Every structure is written in C-alpha cells, then in structure tokens.
Coordinates of C-alpha atoms and ligand atoms in Angstrom, one line a residue:
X1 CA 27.5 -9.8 -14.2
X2 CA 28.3 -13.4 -13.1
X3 CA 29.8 -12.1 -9.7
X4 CA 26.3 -11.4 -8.6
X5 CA 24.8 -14.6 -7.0
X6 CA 21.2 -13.8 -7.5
X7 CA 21.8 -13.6 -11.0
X8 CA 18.1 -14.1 -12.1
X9 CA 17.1 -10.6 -11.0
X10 CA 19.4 -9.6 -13.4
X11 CA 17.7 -10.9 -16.5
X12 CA 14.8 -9.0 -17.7
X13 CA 13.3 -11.7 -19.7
X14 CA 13.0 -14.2 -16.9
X15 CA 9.6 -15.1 -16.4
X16 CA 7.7 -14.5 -13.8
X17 CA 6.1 -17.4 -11.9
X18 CA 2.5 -18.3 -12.1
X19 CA 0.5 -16.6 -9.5
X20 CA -0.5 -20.0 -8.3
X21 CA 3.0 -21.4 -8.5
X22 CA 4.8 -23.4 -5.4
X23 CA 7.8 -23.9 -7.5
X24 CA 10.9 -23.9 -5.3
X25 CA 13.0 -20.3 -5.8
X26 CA 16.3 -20.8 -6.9
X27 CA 18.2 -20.0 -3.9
X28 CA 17.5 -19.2 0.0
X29 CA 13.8 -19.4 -0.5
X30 CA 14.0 -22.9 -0.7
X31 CA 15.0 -22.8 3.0
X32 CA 11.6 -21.8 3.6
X33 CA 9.7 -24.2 6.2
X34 CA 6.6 -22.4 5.4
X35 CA 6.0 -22.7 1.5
X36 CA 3.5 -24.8 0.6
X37 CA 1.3 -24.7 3.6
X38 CA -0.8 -23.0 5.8
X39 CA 2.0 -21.1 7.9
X40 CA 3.1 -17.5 7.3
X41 CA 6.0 -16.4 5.3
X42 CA 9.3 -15.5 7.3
X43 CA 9.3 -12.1 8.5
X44 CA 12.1 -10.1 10.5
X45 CA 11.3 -9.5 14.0
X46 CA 9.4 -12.5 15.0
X47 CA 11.4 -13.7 17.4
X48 CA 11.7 -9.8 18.8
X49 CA 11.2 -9.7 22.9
X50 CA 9.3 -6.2 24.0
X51 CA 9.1 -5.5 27.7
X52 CA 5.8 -6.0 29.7
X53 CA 4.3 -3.6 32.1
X54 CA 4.4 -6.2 35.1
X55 CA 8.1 -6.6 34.7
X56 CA 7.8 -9.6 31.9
X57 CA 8.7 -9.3 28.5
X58 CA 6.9 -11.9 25.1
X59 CA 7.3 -11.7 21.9
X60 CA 6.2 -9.1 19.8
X61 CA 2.4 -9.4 17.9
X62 CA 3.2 -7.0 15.1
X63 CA -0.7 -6.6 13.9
X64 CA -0.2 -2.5 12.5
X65 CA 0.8 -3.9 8.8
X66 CA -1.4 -1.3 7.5
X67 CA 1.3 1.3 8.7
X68 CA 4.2 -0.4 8.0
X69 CA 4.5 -4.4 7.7
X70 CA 7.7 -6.3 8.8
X71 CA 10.3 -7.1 5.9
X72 CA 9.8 -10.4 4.6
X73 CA 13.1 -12.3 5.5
X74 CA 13.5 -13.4 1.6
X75 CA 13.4 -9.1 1.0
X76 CA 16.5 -8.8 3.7
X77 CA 18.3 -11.9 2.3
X78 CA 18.0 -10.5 -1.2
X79 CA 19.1 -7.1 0.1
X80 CA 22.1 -8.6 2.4
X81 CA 23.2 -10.6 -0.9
X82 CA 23.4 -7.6 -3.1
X83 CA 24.9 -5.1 -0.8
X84 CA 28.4 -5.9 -1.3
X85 CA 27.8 -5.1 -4.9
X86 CA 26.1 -2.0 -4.4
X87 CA 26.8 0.8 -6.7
X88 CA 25.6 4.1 -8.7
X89 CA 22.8 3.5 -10.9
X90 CA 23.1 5.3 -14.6
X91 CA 25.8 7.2 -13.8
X92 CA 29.0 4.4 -13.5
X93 CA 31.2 2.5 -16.0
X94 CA 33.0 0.7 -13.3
X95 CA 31.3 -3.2 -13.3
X96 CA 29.3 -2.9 -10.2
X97 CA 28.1 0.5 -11.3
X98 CA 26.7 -1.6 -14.4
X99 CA 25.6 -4.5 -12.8
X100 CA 23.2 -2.1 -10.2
X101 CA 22.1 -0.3 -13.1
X102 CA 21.1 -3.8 -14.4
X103 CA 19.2 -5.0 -11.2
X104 CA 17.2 -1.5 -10.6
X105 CA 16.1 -1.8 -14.2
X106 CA 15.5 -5.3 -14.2
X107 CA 13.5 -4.5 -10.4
X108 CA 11.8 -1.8 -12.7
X109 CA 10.4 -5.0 -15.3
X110 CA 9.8 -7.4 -12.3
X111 CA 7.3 -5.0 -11.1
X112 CA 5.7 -4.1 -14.4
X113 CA 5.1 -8.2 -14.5
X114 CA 3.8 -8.4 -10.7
X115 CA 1.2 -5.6 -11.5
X116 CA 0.8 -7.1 -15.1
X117 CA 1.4 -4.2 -16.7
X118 CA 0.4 -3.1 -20.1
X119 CA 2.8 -2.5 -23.0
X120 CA 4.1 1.0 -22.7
X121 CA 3.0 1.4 -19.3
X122 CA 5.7 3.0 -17.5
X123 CA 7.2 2.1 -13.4
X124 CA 8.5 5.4 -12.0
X125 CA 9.9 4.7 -8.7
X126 CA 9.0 7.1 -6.1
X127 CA 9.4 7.3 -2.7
X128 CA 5.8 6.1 -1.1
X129 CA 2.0 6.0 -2.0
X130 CA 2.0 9.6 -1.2
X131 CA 5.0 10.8 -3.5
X132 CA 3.6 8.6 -6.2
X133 CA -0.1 10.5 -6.0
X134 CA 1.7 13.7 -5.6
X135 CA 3.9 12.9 -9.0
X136 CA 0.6 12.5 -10.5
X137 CA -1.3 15.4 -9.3
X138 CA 2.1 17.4 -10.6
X139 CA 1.3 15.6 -14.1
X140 CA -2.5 16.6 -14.5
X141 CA -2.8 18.7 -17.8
X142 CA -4.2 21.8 -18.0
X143 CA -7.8 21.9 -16.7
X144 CA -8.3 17.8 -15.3
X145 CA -10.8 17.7 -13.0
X146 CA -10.4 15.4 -10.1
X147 CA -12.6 13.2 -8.6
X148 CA -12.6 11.4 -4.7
X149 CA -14.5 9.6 -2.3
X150 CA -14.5 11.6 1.0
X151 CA -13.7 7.9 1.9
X152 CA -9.7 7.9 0.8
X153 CA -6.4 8.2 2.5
X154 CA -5.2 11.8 3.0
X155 CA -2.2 10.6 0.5
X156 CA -5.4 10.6 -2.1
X157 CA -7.5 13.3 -0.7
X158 CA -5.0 16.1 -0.6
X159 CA -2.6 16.3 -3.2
X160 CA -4.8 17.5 -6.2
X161 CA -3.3 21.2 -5.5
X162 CA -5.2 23.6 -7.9
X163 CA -7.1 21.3 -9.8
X164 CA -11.0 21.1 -9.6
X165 CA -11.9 18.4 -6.8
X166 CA -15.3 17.4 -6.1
X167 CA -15.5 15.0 -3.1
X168 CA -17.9 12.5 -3.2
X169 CA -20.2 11.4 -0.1
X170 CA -19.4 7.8 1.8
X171 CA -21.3 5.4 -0.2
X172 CA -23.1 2.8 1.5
X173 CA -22.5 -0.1 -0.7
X174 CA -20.2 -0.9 -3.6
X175 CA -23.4 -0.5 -6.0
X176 CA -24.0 3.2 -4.6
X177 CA -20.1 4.2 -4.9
X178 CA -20.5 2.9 -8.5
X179 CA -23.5 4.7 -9.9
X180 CA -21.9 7.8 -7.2
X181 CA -19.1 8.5 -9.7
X182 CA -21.4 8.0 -12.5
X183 CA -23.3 10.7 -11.2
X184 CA -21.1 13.2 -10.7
X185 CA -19.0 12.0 -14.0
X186 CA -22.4 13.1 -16.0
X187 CA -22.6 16.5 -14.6
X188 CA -19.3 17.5 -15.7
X189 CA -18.3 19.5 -18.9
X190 CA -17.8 16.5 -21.0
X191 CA -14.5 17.6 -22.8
X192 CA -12.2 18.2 -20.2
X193 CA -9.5 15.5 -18.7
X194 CA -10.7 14.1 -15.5
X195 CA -9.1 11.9 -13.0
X196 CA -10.6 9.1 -10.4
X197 CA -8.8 8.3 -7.8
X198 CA -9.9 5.4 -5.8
X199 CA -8.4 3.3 -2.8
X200 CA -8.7 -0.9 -3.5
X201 CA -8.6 -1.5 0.1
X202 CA -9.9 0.5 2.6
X203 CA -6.6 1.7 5.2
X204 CA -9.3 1.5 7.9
X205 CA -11.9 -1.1 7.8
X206 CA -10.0 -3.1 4.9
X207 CA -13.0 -3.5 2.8
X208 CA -12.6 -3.9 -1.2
X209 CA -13.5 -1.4 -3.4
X210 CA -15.3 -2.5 -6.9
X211 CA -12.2 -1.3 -8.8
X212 CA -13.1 -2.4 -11.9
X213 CA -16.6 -0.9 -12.1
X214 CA -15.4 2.1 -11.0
X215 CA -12.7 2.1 -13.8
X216 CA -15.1 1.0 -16.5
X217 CA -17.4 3.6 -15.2
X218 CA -14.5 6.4 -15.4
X219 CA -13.5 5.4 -18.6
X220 CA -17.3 5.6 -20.0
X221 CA -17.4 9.5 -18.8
X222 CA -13.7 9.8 -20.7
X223 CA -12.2 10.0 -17.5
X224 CA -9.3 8.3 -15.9
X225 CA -8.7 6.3 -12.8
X226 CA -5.1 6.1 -10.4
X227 CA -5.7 3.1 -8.5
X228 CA -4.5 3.5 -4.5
X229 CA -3.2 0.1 -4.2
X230 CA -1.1 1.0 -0.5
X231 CA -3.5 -1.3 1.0
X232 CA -4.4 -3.8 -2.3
X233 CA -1.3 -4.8 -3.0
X234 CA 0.3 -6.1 -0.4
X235 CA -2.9 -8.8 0.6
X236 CA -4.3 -9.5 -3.3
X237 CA -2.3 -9.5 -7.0
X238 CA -3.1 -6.2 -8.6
X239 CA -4.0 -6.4 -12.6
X240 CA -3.5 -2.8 -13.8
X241 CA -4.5 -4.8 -17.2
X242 CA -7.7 -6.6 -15.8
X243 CA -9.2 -3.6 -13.6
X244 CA -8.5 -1.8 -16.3
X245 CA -7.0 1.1 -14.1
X246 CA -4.4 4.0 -16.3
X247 CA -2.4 4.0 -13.0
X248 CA -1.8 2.7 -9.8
X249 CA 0.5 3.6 -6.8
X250 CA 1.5 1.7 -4.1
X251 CA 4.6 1.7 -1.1
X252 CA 7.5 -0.4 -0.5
X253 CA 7.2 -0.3 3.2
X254 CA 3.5 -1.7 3.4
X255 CA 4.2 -4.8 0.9
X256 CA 7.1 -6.1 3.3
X257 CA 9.8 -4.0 1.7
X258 CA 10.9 -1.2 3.8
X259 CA 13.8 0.5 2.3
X260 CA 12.8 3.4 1.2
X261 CA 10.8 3.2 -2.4
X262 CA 7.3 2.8 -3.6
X263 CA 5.9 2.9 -7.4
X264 CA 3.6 4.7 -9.7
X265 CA 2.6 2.3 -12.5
X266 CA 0.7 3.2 -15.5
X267 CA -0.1 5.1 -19.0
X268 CA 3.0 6.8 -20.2
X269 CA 1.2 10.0 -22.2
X270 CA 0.5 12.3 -18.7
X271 CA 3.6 11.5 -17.3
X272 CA 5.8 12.2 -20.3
X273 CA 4.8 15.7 -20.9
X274 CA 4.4 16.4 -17.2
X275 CA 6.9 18.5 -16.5
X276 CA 9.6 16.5 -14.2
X277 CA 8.4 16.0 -10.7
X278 CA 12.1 17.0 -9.7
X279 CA 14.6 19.0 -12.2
X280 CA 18.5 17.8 -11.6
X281 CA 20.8 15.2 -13.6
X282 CA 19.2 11.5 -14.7
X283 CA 16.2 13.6 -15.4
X284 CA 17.2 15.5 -18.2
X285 CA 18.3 14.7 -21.5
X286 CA 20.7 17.0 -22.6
X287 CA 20.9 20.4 -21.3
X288 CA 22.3 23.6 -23.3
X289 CA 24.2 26.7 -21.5
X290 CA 22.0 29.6 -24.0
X291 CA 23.7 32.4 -25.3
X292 CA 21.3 34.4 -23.3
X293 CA 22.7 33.4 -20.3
X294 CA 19.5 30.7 -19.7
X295 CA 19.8 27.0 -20.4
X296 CA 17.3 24.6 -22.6
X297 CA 17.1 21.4 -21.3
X298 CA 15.7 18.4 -23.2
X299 CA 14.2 16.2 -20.4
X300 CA 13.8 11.9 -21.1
X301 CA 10.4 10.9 -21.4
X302 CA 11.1 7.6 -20.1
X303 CA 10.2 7.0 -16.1
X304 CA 13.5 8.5 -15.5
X305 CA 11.9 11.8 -16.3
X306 CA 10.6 12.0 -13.0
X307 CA 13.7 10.0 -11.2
X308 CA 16.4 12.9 -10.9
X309 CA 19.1 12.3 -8.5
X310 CA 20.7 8.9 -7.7
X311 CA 18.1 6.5 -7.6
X312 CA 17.0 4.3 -4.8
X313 CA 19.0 1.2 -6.0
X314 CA 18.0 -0.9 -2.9
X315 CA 14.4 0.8 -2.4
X316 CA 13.6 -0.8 -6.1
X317 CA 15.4 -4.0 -5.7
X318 CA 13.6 -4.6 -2.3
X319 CA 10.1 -4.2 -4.0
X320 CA 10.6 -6.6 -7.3
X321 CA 12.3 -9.2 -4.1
X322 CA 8.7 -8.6 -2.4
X323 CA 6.8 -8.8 -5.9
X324 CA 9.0 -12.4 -7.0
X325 CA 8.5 -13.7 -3.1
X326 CA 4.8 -12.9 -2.7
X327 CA 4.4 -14.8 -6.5
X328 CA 6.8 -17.5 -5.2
X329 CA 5.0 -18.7 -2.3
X330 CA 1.4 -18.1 -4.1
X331 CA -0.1 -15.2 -3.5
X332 CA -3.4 -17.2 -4.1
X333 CA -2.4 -19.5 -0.7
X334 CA -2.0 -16.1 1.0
X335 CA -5.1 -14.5 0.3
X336 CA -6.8 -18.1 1.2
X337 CA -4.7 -17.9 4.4
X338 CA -5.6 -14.5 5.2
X339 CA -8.9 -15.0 5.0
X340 CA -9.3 -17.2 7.2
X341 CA -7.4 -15.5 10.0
X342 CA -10.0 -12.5 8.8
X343 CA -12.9 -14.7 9.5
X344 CA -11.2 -16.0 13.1
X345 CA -10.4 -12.5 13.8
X346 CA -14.1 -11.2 13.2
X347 CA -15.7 -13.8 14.8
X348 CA -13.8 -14.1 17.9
X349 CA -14.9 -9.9 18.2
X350 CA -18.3 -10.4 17.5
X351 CA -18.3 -12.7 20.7
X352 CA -17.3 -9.7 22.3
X353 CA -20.9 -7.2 22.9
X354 CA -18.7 -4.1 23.6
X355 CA -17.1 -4.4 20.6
X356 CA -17.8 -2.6 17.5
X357 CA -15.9 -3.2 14.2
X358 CA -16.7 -0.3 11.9
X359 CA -17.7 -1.1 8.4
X360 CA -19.1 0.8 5.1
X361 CA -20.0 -2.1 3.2
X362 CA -21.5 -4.8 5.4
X363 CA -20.1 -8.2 7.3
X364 CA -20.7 -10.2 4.5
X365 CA -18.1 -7.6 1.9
X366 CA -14.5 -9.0 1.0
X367 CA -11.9 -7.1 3.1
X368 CA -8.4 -7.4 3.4
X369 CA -6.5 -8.1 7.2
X370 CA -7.3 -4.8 8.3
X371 CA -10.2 -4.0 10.7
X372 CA -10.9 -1.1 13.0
X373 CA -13.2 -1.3 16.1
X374 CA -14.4 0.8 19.5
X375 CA -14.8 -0.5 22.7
X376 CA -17.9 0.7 24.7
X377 CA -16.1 2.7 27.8
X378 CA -12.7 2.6 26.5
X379 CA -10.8 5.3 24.9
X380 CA -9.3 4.0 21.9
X381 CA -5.8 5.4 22.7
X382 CA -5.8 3.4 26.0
X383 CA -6.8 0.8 24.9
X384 CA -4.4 0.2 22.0
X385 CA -1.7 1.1 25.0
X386 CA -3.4 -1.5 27.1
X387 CA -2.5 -3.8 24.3
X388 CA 1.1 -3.5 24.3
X389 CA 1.7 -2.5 27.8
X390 CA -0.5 -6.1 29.1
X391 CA 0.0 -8.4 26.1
X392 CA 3.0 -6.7 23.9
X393 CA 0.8 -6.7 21.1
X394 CA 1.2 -3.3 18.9
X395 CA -1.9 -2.1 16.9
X396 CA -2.8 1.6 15.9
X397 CA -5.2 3.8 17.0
X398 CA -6.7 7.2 16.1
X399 CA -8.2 8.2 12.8
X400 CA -5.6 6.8 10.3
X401 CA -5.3 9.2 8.2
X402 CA -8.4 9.3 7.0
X403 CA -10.8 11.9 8.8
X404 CA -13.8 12.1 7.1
X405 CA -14.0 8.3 7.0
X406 CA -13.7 7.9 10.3
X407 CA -16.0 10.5 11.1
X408 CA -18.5 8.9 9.3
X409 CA -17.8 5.3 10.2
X410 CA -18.6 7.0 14.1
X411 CA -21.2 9.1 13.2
X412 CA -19.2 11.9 14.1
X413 CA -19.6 15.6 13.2
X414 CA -17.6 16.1 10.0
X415 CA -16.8 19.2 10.7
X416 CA -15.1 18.5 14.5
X417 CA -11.0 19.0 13.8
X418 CA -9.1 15.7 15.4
X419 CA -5.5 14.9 14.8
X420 CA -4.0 12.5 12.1
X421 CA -4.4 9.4 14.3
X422 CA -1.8 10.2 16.3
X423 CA -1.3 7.6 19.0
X424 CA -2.2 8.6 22.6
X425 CA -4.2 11.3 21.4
X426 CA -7.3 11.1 23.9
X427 CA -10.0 11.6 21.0
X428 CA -13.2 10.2 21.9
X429 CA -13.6 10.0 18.1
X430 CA -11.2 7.8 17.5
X431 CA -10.7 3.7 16.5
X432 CA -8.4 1.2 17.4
X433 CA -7.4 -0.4 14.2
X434 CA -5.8 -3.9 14.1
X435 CA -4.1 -5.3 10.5
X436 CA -1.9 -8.7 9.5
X437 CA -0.8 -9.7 6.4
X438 CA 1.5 -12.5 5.3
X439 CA 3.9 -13.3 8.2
X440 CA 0.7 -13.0 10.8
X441 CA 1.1 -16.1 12.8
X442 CA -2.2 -17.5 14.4
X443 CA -1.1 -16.9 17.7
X444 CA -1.2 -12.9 17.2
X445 CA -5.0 -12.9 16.0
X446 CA -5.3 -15.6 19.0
X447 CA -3.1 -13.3 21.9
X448 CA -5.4 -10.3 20.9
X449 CA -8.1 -12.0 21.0
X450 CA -7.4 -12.9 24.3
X451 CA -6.3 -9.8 25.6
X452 CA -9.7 -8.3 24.0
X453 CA -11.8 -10.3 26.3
X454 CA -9.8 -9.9 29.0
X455 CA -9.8 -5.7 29.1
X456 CA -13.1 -5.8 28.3
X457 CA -13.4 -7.8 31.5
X458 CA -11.7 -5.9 33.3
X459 CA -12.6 -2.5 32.3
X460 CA -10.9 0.6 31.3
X461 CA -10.6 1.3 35.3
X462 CA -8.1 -1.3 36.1
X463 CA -5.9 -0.8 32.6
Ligands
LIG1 N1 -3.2 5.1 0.8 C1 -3.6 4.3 1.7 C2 -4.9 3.5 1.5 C3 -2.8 4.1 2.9 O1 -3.2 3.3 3.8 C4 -1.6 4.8 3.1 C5 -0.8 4.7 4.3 O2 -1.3 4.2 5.3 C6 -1.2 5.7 2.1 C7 -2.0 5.8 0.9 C8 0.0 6.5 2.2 O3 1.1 5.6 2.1 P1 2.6 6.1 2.5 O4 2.5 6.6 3.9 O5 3.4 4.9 2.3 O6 2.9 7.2 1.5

C-alpha cells in the first residue's frame, strides 16, 4: 500500500488525536495558516465572486451550512490525493482494488473513533441523514413503537412507515421535553421494543437538545434512542458512548464532506437481523440457486448487510478526512470560536426591533451556528432574495423542513399546509434562517449584519 501518500488513513490502528489536540497533521494540513488560532478552517469557495443586482459582483457569504456546508479544503486535498488510486471496494484483487478496500474500511474505523463508538457498534455507510433513519425504520422488529417530538426534521418525523408513532407536543424547555418522553414512555405497554428518536441540534433555531437525559430517560422505560446528529455533528464531538445513545445518524454533506455518503452508527443486534436495507451482491453472504427453482441467500451480518452494490469509496473516505480534520484543528477551538460568532450574530439582531429570532428554549440555551428569524413587514422569501441580490450573501428561507416546528415557533395554525421551505415561496408563515460553521469568516456574520440594518431601513418597498 506504500504507493498511497496518505498512508495513515490506511492503518486502522492509528490513533486518533486528542479532541483538544493542535498537533500538526502529517501532510498538507500543516499548510494551514489557520490552525491554532481564532480564524476559520479553509473551505472551497471562499474566494467565489457571485454577481450583484446593481451590476457589481463580491464574494460569496455562504451562511446556509445547515443545508449543505462548503468542503473543508483538507476534505478536497484528501479526495484529489486519492483519486488517482481510486478503485472497487470488496470486489478487486488488482492492488488499487485492495488498497480502496483498505481506506473505506479504515474511513469506516476513523468514524467509529470520531463518534467514540462502542465495541461492537457497527458504521453502515448510507447515503444521508435521511437514508440512515430510513435504514433504521426498515430494521425496527416486529411491533417497536416509535416515539418523536413534533419538533424534528421530516428525515426523523416521517420514515417510521407502519410502526406505532406517537408525536410528542413542542416542549418549552429542555426539563419539559425530558419528563415529556417520560410521560408518554410510562403509558406504553411495557414489553414491547420502542424507539426515540431525537435531533441534538435543532435544523432551525440551532438549539441543543438534552441528549443524554433523554437517552437515560429512554433507556429507564426499556426503550431506545437514534440520535439525529445532521445538525450536532458537524458544530460539537458526538459521544455515542457518553450520551449513551444505541444509534446515531448523521450526513456527509453538512460536516464539510459533500460527496455523496453519510453514516448510521450504533448497536449491531437491530441491524443484523433486519432484513437488508437493499438485496444485491456485497450484501449477501452466499447465495444458493434451490432445486425448487428459488434461491436461499445467507446475508453478512456485518454493516455490509445493508451496503449492497459498490460502495461509496470516496463518500466514506471524505467523512473520516472531515472526522480526522475537525479533531486536527480542535474541535474544542471551534465550538469556542463558534460561539462567539453566535453571540456577535445574536446580539447584533437584537439591536434590530423588527427582528425576531425564533427560539423554543430561551436566549440564554446553548445553540449551535444556526438561527432563524422574521422581519416585521418583510416576507421572508424576499428578504432572503434581498440578501443575495444586495449583499451576495446566501441564507435559506421557508420552513426547513420542519413544519410543525415552524408552525409553532410562529404561532401558526398546525393544521395550515405550506411547502418544504422551498425558496421563493411567498408564505407569510415562513423564516429566514441564517447558519455558519467552521470556515464562517467574521466578515459574513459582519456583511449580514449590515445588510440586516440596512433592509430593515429601507423597507421591503424599495428591495
Ligand atoms: N435532520 C436534520 C436535523 C437536518 O437538518 C437535516 C437536513 O437539513 C436532515 C435530518 C436530513 O439530512 P439530509 O438531507 O442530509 O438527509
């Protein structure tokens, strides 16, 4: 394997960096003017020009990482490096056929150590948030009840198919969403498998969820808990061992690796006698043409199980390059950074009286770089237009996916229909949502906190 250069992706047993750790990565990273400091991580793109409605054209302010965040430069370096050695995975005896195999199992390890996973956990690599909660809903045995906070993602409010749901109301603080589940955890017949699922970070007003009461609190009632870490993991370090969570999903594309792939982490047991989430070769075993004319198939219980077809080679190495970079540079320096561009951000709104940032928990509650808002007189679709068009700043608007959060976070009626936050749509119930993460430089928050003042100035009239 020696003709790969990065060969410490390639060893499984390579330990993984301390969280806190500023030691130098062995190759390209070193390059890195920001490590170390208060400045954000390389991204692709930030030098990117986008046109201006008068004619002009700046830089883009890429502040929609909730949707999709810019690859980290170290992710496309990695990428660029391997490509040339790009080959099939599990099905090759030909040396770069053996050496991808190598690097998507050792991507497969690097992420079980980002997420500190147990022993026996298992990483099934998937394609997004959504196909890893839809794997799981397909692995729920035989009468699990499933439990939600009308609060989640559609990715974690729909996919339950048959099973028993009971949707629980919009709690008001972290205590309530606590003693919420509890609740409804008691009422059920005791015996059955149940299922929590619970978001870490809200997708729309960034706020964290208590994670690991809710998961003690599960696992009291005998029920278990798939952690929704789209929005967690790319701003915090996820411990599937200390919030004690069975599983937890995540996407590729939100934590600065864009290329396809996202993960489902967790307890082995469901998954291995699930039937497979897709049938077809690298899933199965063995399989047996039957002198009835049928065939028995002997399926891997191993993550590959649910992995038929050629894997995403690139998707999986593009993750652990995120996982290693993000535990490179300190995740701990991150969060500290992002906080503070959270606390600029809020503060330079709430100097704003026609603003209104929409929150379940409070100003004072933890939150990731994610934060949704109204503007008195503005619809929220013009105004996030009004944002690019005036200030090439791009943010999202609409109702993110997440309806009945929305709804409530407005004071809506839940029952009024509205579409999936799709931009332009001329909603009045809808929010403009603005969201950074690690390659945020302070001149975004600072540009749309400018632009801010000045529409609001200006009025919705004049946009
Ligand atoms: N969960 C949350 C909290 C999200 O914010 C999202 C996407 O925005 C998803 C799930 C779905 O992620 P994906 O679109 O990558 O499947």
């Amino acid at each position: 394997m020696s003709a790969y250069p990065n060969a410490a992706v390639l060893d499984s047993t390579a330990p993984a960096p301390a969280a806190d750790s500023t030691a130098c990565a062995p190759a390209d990273f070193s390059a890195d003017p920001c490590r170390g400091g208060d400045a954000p991580l390389p991204v692709l793109g930030r030098d990117v020009t986008v046109p201006l409605a008068d004619g002009g054209e700046i830089t883009y302010a890429a502040l929609d990482y909730a949707a999709s965040a810019p690859a980290l430069q170290r992710v496309w370096d990695d990428v660029a490096a391997y490509a040339p050695y790009y080959g099939s995975v599990h099905r090759g005896a030909g040396h770069l056929s053996q050496l991808s195999t190598d690097l998507f199992e050792n991507s497969r390890a690097e992420i079980a150590r980002f997420l500190d996973c147990r022993p026996g956990d298992q990483v099934v690599f998937t394609r997004s948030t959504t196909d890893s909660l839809a794997l799981l809903a397909r692995a729920l045995p035989a009468g699990c009840e499933v439990f939600v906070f009308e609060t989640e993602h559609h990715a974690a409010l729909l996919p339950w198919g048959d099973a028993r749901r009971t949707v629980l109301d919009a709690p008001r603080d972290p205590a309530e969403a606590v003693t919420t589940l509890e609740r409804a955890l008691a009422d059920r017949e005791p015996h059955g498998p149940a299922l929590v699922c619970v978001t870490g970070a809200s997708n729309v007003t960034g706020e964290l969820w208590p994670v690991r009461e809710l998961a003690a609190a599960a696992h009291a009632h005998g029920a278990r808990i798939v952690l929704d870490a789209a929005q967690l993991a790319p701003h915090h370090p996820v411990s599937v061992r200390d919030l004690g969570v069975d599983w937890v999903a995540f996407s590729g594309h939100k934590l600065y690796a864009p290329f396809g792939s996202g993960v489902l982490a967790g307890r082995a047991d469901w998954l291995q006698e699930a039937e497979p989430y897709l049938a077809g070769g690298g899933a199965s075993r063995t399989v047996t043409r039957l002198a009835d004319g049928g065939v028995d198939v002997q399926w891997h219980t191993t993550a590959a199980r649910h992995e038929a077809g050629s894997p995403n080679v690139i998707g999986a190495y593009a993750i652990a390059s995120a996982c290693r970079a993000l535990t490179e540079a300190g995740f701990d320096r991150l969060v500290v950074r992002e906080r503070r561009l959270i606390a600029r951000l809020r503060a330079g709104l709430a100097e704003v009286p026609e603003v209104r940032v929409l929150s379940l928990f409070g100003d004072d509650h933890p939150r990731v770089g994610v934060l949704s808002f109204v503007v008195e007189g503005w619809d929220s679709s013009r105004f996030a237009a009004a944002l690019s068009a005036g200030y090439g700043i791009g943010v999202r608007d609409g109702l993110f996916c997440a309806h009945p959060l929305v709804r409530v976070l407005l004071g809506g009626d839940p029952a009024e229909p509205g579409e999936c936050g799709a931009p332009g749509s001329a909603s009045a119930l809808a929010a403009v949502r603005v969201s950074f993460g690690a390659g945020t430089p302070d001149e975004h928050v600072e540009r749309f906190l400018g632009a801010v003042r000045e529409l609001v100035r200006r009025g919705p009239d004049r946009d």
